[in-house]
Structures are given as C-alpha cells and as structure tokens.
Short mmCIF file of C-alpha atoms in Angstrom, two decimals:
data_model
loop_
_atom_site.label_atom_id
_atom_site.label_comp_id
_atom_site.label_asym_id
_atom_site.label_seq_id
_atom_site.Cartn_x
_atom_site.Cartn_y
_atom_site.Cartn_z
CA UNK A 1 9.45 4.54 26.16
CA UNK A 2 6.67 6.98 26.40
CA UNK A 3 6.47 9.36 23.63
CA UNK A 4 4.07 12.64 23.57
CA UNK A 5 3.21 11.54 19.96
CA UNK A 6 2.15 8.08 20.74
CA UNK A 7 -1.51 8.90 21.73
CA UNK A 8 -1.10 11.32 18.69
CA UNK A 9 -0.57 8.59 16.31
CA UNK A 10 -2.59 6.32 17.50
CA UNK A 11 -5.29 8.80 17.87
CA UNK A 12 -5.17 9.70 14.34
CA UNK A 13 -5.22 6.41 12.91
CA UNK A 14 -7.77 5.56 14.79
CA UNK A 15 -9.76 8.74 13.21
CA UNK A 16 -8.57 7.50 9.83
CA UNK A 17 -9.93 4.04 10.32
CA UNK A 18 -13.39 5.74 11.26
CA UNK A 19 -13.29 7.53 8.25
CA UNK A 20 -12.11 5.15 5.64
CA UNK A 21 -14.70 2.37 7.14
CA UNK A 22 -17.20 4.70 5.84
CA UNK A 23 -15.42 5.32 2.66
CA UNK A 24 -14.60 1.94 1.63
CA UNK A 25 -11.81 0.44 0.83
CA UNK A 26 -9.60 -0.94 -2.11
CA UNK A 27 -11.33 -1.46 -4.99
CA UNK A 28 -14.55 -0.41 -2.64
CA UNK A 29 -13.36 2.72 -2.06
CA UNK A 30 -15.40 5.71 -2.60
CA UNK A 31 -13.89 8.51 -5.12
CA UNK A 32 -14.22 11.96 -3.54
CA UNK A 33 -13.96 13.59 -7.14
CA UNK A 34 -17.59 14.67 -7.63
CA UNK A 35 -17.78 15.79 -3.56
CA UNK A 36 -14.23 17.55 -3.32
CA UNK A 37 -14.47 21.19 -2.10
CA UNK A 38 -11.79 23.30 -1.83
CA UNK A 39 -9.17 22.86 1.26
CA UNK A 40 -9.64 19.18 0.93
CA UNK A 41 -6.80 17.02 0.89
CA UNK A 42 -7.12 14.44 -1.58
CA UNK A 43 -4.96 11.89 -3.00
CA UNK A 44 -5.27 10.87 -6.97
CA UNK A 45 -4.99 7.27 -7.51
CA UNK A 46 -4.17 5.79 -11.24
CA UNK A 47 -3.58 2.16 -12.38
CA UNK A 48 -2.89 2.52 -15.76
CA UNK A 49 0.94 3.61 -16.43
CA UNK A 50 -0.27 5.42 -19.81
CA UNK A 51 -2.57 7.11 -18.61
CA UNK A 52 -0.26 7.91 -14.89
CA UNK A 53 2.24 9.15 -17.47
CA UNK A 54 0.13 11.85 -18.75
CA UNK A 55 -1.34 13.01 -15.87
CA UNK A 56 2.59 13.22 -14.33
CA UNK A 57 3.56 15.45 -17.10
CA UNK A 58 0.84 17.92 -16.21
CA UNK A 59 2.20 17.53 -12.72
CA UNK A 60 -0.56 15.23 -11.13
CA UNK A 61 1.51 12.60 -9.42
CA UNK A 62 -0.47 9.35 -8.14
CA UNK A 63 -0.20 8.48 -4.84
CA UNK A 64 0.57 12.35 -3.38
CA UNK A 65 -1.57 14.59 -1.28
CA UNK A 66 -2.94 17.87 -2.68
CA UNK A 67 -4.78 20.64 -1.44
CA UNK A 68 -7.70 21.72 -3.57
CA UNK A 69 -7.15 25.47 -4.15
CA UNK A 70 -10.26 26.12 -5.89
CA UNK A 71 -13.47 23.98 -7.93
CA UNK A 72 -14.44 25.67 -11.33
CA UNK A 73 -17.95 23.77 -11.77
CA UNK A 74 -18.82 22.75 -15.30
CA UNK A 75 -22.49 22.77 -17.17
CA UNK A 76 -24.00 21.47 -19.81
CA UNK A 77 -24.97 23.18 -22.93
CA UNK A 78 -28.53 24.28 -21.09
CA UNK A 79 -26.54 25.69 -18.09
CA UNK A 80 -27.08 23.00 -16.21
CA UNK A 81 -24.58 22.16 -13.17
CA UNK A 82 -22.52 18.86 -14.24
CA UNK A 83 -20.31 17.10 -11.82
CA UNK A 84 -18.68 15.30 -14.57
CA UNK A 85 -17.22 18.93 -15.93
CA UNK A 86 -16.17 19.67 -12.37
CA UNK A 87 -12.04 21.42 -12.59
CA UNK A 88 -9.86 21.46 -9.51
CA UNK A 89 -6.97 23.64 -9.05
CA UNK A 90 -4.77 22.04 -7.23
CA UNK A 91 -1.31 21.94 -5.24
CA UNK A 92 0.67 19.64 -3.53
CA UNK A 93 -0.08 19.40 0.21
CA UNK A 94 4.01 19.15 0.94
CA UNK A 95 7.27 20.15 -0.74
CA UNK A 96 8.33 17.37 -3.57
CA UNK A 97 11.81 15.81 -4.19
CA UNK A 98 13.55 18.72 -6.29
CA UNK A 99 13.31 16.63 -10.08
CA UNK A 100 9.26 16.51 -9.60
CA UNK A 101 8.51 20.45 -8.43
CA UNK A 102 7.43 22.47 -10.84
CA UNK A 103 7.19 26.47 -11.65
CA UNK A 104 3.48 26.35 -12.41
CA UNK A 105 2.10 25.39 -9.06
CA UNK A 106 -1.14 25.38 -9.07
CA UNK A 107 -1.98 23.17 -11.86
CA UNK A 108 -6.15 22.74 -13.07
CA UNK A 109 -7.48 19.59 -14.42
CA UNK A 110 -10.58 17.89 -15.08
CA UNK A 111 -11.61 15.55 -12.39
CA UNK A 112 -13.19 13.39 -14.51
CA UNK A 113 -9.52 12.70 -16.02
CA UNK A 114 -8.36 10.91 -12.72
CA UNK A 115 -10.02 7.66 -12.06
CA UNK A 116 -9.48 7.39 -8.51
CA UNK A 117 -9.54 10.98 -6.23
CA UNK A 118 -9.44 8.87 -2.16
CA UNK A 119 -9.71 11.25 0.78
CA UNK A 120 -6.14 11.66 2.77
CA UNK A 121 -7.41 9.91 5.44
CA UNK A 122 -8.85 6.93 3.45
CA UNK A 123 -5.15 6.76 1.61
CA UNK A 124 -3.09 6.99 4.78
CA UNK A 125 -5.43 4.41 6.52
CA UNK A 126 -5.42 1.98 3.57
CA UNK A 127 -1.67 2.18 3.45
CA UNK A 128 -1.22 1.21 7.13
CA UNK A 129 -3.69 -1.71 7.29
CA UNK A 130 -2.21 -2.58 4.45
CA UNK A 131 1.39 -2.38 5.15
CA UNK A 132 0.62 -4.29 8.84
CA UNK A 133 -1.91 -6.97 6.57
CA UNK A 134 2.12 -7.45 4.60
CA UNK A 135 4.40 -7.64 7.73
CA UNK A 136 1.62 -9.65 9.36
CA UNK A 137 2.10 -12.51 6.21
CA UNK A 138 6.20 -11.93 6.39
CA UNK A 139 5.77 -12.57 10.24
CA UNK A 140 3.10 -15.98 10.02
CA UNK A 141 5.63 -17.12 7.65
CA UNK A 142 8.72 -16.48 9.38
CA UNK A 143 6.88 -18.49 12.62
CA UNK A 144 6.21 -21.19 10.34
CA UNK A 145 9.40 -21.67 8.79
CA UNK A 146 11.12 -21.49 12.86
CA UNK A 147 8.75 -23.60 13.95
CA UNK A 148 7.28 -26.22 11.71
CA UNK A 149 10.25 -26.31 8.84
CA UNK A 150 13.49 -26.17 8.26
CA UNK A 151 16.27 -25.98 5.65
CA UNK A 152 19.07 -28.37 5.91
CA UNK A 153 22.20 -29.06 4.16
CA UNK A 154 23.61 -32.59 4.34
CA UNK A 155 26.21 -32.56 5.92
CA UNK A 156 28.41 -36.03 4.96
CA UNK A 157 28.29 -39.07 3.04
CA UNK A 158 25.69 -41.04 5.02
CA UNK A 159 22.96 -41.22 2.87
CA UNK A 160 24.69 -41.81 -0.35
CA UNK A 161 23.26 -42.66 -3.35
CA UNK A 162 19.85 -41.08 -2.22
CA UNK A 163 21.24 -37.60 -0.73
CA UNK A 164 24.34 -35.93 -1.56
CA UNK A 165 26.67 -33.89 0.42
CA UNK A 166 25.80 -30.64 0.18
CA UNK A 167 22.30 -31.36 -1.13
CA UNK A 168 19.46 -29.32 0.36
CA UNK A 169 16.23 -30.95 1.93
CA UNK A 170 13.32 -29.40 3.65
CA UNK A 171 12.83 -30.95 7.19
CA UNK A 172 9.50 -30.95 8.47
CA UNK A 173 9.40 -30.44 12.37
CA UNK A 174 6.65 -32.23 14.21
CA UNK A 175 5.85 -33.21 17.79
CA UNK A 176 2.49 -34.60 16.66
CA UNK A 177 4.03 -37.87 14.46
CA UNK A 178 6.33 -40.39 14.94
CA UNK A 179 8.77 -41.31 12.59
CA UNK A 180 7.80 -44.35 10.56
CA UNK A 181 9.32 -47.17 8.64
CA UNK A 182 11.71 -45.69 5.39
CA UNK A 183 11.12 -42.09 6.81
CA UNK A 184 13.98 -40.32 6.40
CA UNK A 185 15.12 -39.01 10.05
CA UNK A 186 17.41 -36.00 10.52
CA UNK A 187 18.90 -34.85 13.89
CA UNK A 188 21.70 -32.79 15.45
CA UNK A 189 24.95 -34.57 15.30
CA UNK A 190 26.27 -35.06 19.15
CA UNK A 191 28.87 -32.31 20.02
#
C-alpha cells in the first residue's frame, strides 16, 4: 500500500540516524545541556527514581520532549560566563495526559540538575533502533524455537517409568544427526 508518509518516515529516520551517529549513543551519547539554545527540542533523560521523582514534581518528566523557551546564562563570582549555571525555561513540546499538565507552564531549572539533556532526534532514533534491536531478538528466537525446538507433551503411557503422561520435554529438531543408540526418538503419531 503506498502511503504519502512513507518516504516521510523513512526520510526522517534516516535524518535522525545521521544525527544521532554523530551524537552517540546509549551510554555514549552526547548531553546537549551545556549547547542547548532556545527553540531546541530536547529530551531529559534520568536513571535514578529519587532523583526522577524530584525533577517530576517540578514538572520535568524524563523521557518527554520540550521546547527551550529561553537560556538564563549563569557566572561565577568574577562575572565570568559558566555553563554549569546555565537555566532553561522550558515547556513541553506536546499536550500531556490531563493528571501530568500543569498551570505553571513554563517551568526554569538548572541544567546542571538533569543528568542526561539528548537532542529529539538522538531520543527518537535511539528508541527505534532500539525497539527493532528488541523485536529483532523476539523474532531470532521465535525462528529458533519453529525451527530447531520444540515443546512436547507426552502424550500416553509408552515411555513409562522414564516419561509420564502429560510430562513436558524439549525436542530438539535436526536434519544434521541421526538418531543414536538410547536416544530418545519422538514423532507424529500416524493419523
């Protein structure tokens, strides 16, 4: 089915790729804080659930897009510029469920207090290599398991003491070895 968004999609992954290559990814990936200008779209990132907490009761919420409304730059006690004392005033990029919106849109925070800032594109492309890297591993193993092994239940009596009715046993498909003396052999009963 052709689609006027396909080559949309597509195109803008691509562009995301581009730009997250360059920006690293995972635990590589570079933090925007300290470069952010305003009209960027960013995306704070947090591991620690204490310290998530905090920031989502100020109304920072890891893992959602905002648009940086403005940069108040810091300095030191000689005047000096500091990138470490760098605000943003921020706002969501995109309405939020009802329970997280709040009546005090923007919001202004250090940036130093988020330990992750990732660029939208970096986030979005991380999150679909990352998500096709997952189906990828649910889809190898699913071939495997069709393929190579299978579950069985036995079915009767026949093997009793050793197997049980009712007893499951992985079966081991394989064109590439013949069965062998005390192997245990299972097939599909005749119809």
């Amino acid at each position: 089915i052709d689609s006027p968004l396909q080559p949309n999609v597509l195109s803008n992954f691509l562009s995301n790729l581009r730009t997250a290559s360059s920006e690293g990814f995972g635990t590589r990936a570079k933090n925007v804080g300290p470069t952010m200008d305003v009209g960027d779209v960013v995306v704070p990132l947090c591991g620690d659930l204490d310290k998530r907490q905090i920031l989502a009761q100020i109304g920072l919420y890891a893992g959602v897009e905002y648009v940086i409304c403005e940069i108040e730059e810091g300095s030191d006690e000689e005047g000096t510029r500091s990138l470490n004392e760098r605000t943003a005033i921020l706002r969501p990029a995109y309405p939020l469920r009802p329970h997280l919106e709040r009546s005090d849109w923007p919001i202004s925070l250090p940036i130093s207090d988020v330990p992750l800032w990732l660029s939208k594109a970096t986030y979005e492309a991380g999150t679909v290599l990352g998500t096709l890297m997952l189906a990828g591993t649910y889809l190898a193993i699913a071939s495997i398991l069709a393929t190579v092994v299978r579950v069985v239940a036995v079915p009767s009596e026949s093997m009793e003491p050793a197997l049980m009715p009712g007893d499951a046993v992985f079966v081991t498909r394989s064109i590439f070895t013949r069965p062998k003396a005390n192997d245990v052999v299972f097939f599909n009963p005749p119809s």
